[in-house]
PDB file of C-alpha atoms in Angstrom:
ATOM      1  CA  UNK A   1      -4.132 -32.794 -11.526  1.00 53.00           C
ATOM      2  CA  UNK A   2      -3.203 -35.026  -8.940  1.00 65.00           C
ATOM      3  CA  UNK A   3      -5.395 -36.738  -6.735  1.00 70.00           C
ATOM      4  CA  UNK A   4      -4.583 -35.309  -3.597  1.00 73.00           C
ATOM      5  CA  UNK A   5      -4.775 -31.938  -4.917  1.00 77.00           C
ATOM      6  CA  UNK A   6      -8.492 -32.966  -5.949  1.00 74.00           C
ATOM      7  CA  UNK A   7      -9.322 -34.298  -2.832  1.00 77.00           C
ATOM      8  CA  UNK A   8      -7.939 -30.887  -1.471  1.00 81.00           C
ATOM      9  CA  UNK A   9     -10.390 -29.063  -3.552  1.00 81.00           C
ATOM     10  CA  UNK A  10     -13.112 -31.031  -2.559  1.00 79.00           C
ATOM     11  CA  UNK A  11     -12.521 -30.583   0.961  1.00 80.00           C
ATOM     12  CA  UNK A  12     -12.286 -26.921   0.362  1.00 84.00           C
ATOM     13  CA  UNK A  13     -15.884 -27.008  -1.452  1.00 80.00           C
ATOM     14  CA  UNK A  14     -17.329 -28.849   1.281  1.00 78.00           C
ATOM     15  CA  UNK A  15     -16.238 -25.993   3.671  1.00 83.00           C
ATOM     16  CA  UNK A  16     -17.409 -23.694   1.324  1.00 86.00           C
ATOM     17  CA  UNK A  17     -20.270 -24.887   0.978  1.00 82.00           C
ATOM     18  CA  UNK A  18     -20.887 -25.290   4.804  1.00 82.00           C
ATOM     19  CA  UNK A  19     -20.289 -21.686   5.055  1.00 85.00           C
ATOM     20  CA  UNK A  20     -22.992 -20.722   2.250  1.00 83.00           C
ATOM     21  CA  UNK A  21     -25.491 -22.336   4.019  1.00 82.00           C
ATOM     22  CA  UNK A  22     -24.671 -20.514   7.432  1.00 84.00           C
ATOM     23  CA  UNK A  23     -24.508 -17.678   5.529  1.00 85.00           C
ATOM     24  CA  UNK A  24     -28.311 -17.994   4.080  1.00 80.00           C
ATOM     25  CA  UNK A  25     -29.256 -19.156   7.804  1.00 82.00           C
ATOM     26  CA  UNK A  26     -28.213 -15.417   9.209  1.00 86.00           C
ATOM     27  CA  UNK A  27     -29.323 -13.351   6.427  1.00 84.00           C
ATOM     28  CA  UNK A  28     -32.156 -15.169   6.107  1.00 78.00           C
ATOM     29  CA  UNK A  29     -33.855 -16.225   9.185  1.00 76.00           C
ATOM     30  CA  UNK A  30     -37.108 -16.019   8.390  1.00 79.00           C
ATOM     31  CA  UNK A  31     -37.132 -17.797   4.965  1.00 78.00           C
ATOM     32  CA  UNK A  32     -38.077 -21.664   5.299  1.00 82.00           C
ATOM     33  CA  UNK A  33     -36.198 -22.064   1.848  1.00 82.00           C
ATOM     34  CA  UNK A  34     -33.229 -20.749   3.201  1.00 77.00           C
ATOM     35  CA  UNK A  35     -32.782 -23.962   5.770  1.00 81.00           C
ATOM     36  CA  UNK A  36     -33.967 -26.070   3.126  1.00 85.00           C
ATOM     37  CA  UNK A  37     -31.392 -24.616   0.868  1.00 83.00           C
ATOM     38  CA  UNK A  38     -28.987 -24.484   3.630  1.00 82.00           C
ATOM     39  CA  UNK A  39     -29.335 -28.319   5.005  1.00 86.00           C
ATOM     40  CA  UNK A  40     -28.836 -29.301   0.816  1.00 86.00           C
ATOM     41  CA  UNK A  41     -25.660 -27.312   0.893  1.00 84.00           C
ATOM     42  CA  UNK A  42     -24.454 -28.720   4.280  1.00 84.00           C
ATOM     43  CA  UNK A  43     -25.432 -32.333   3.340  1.00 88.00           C
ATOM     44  CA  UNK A  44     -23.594 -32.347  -0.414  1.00 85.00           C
ATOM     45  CA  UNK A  45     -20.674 -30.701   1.238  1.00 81.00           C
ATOM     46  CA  UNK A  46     -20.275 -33.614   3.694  1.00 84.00           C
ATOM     47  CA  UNK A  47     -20.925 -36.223   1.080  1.00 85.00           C
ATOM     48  CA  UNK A  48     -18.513 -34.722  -0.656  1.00 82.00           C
ATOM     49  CA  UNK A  49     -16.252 -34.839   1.717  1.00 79.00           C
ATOM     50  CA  UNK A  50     -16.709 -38.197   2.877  1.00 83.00           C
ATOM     51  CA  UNK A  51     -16.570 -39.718  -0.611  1.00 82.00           C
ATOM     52  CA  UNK A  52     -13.448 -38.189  -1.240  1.00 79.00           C
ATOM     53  CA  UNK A  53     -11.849 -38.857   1.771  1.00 77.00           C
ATOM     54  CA  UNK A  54     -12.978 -42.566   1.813  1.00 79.00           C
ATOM     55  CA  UNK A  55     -11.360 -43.152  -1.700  1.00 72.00           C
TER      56      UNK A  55
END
């Protein structure tokens, strides 16, 4: 595995995970966890992100 294909994936996760946590957000509204859960998701999917891409 190369590194650009990891840094690929990474990217990929960090979407991913950007998109779970919009996800929760609309089926969720209501539910204080769910913007907890959902600013965790969107904040390790930028770190991830920027870690990779600063490497």
């Amino acid at each position: 595995m190369s590194s650009s294909d990891f840094s690929l994936r990474a990217v990929f996760g960090g979407i991913q995970a950007t998109l779970l946590a919009v996800f929760l957000v609309t089926a969720f509204p209501t539910s204080a966890v769910s913007y907890i859960i959902a600013q965790l998701l969107v904040a390790v999917g930028t770190l991830v992100v920027f870690l990779t891409l600063s490497r």
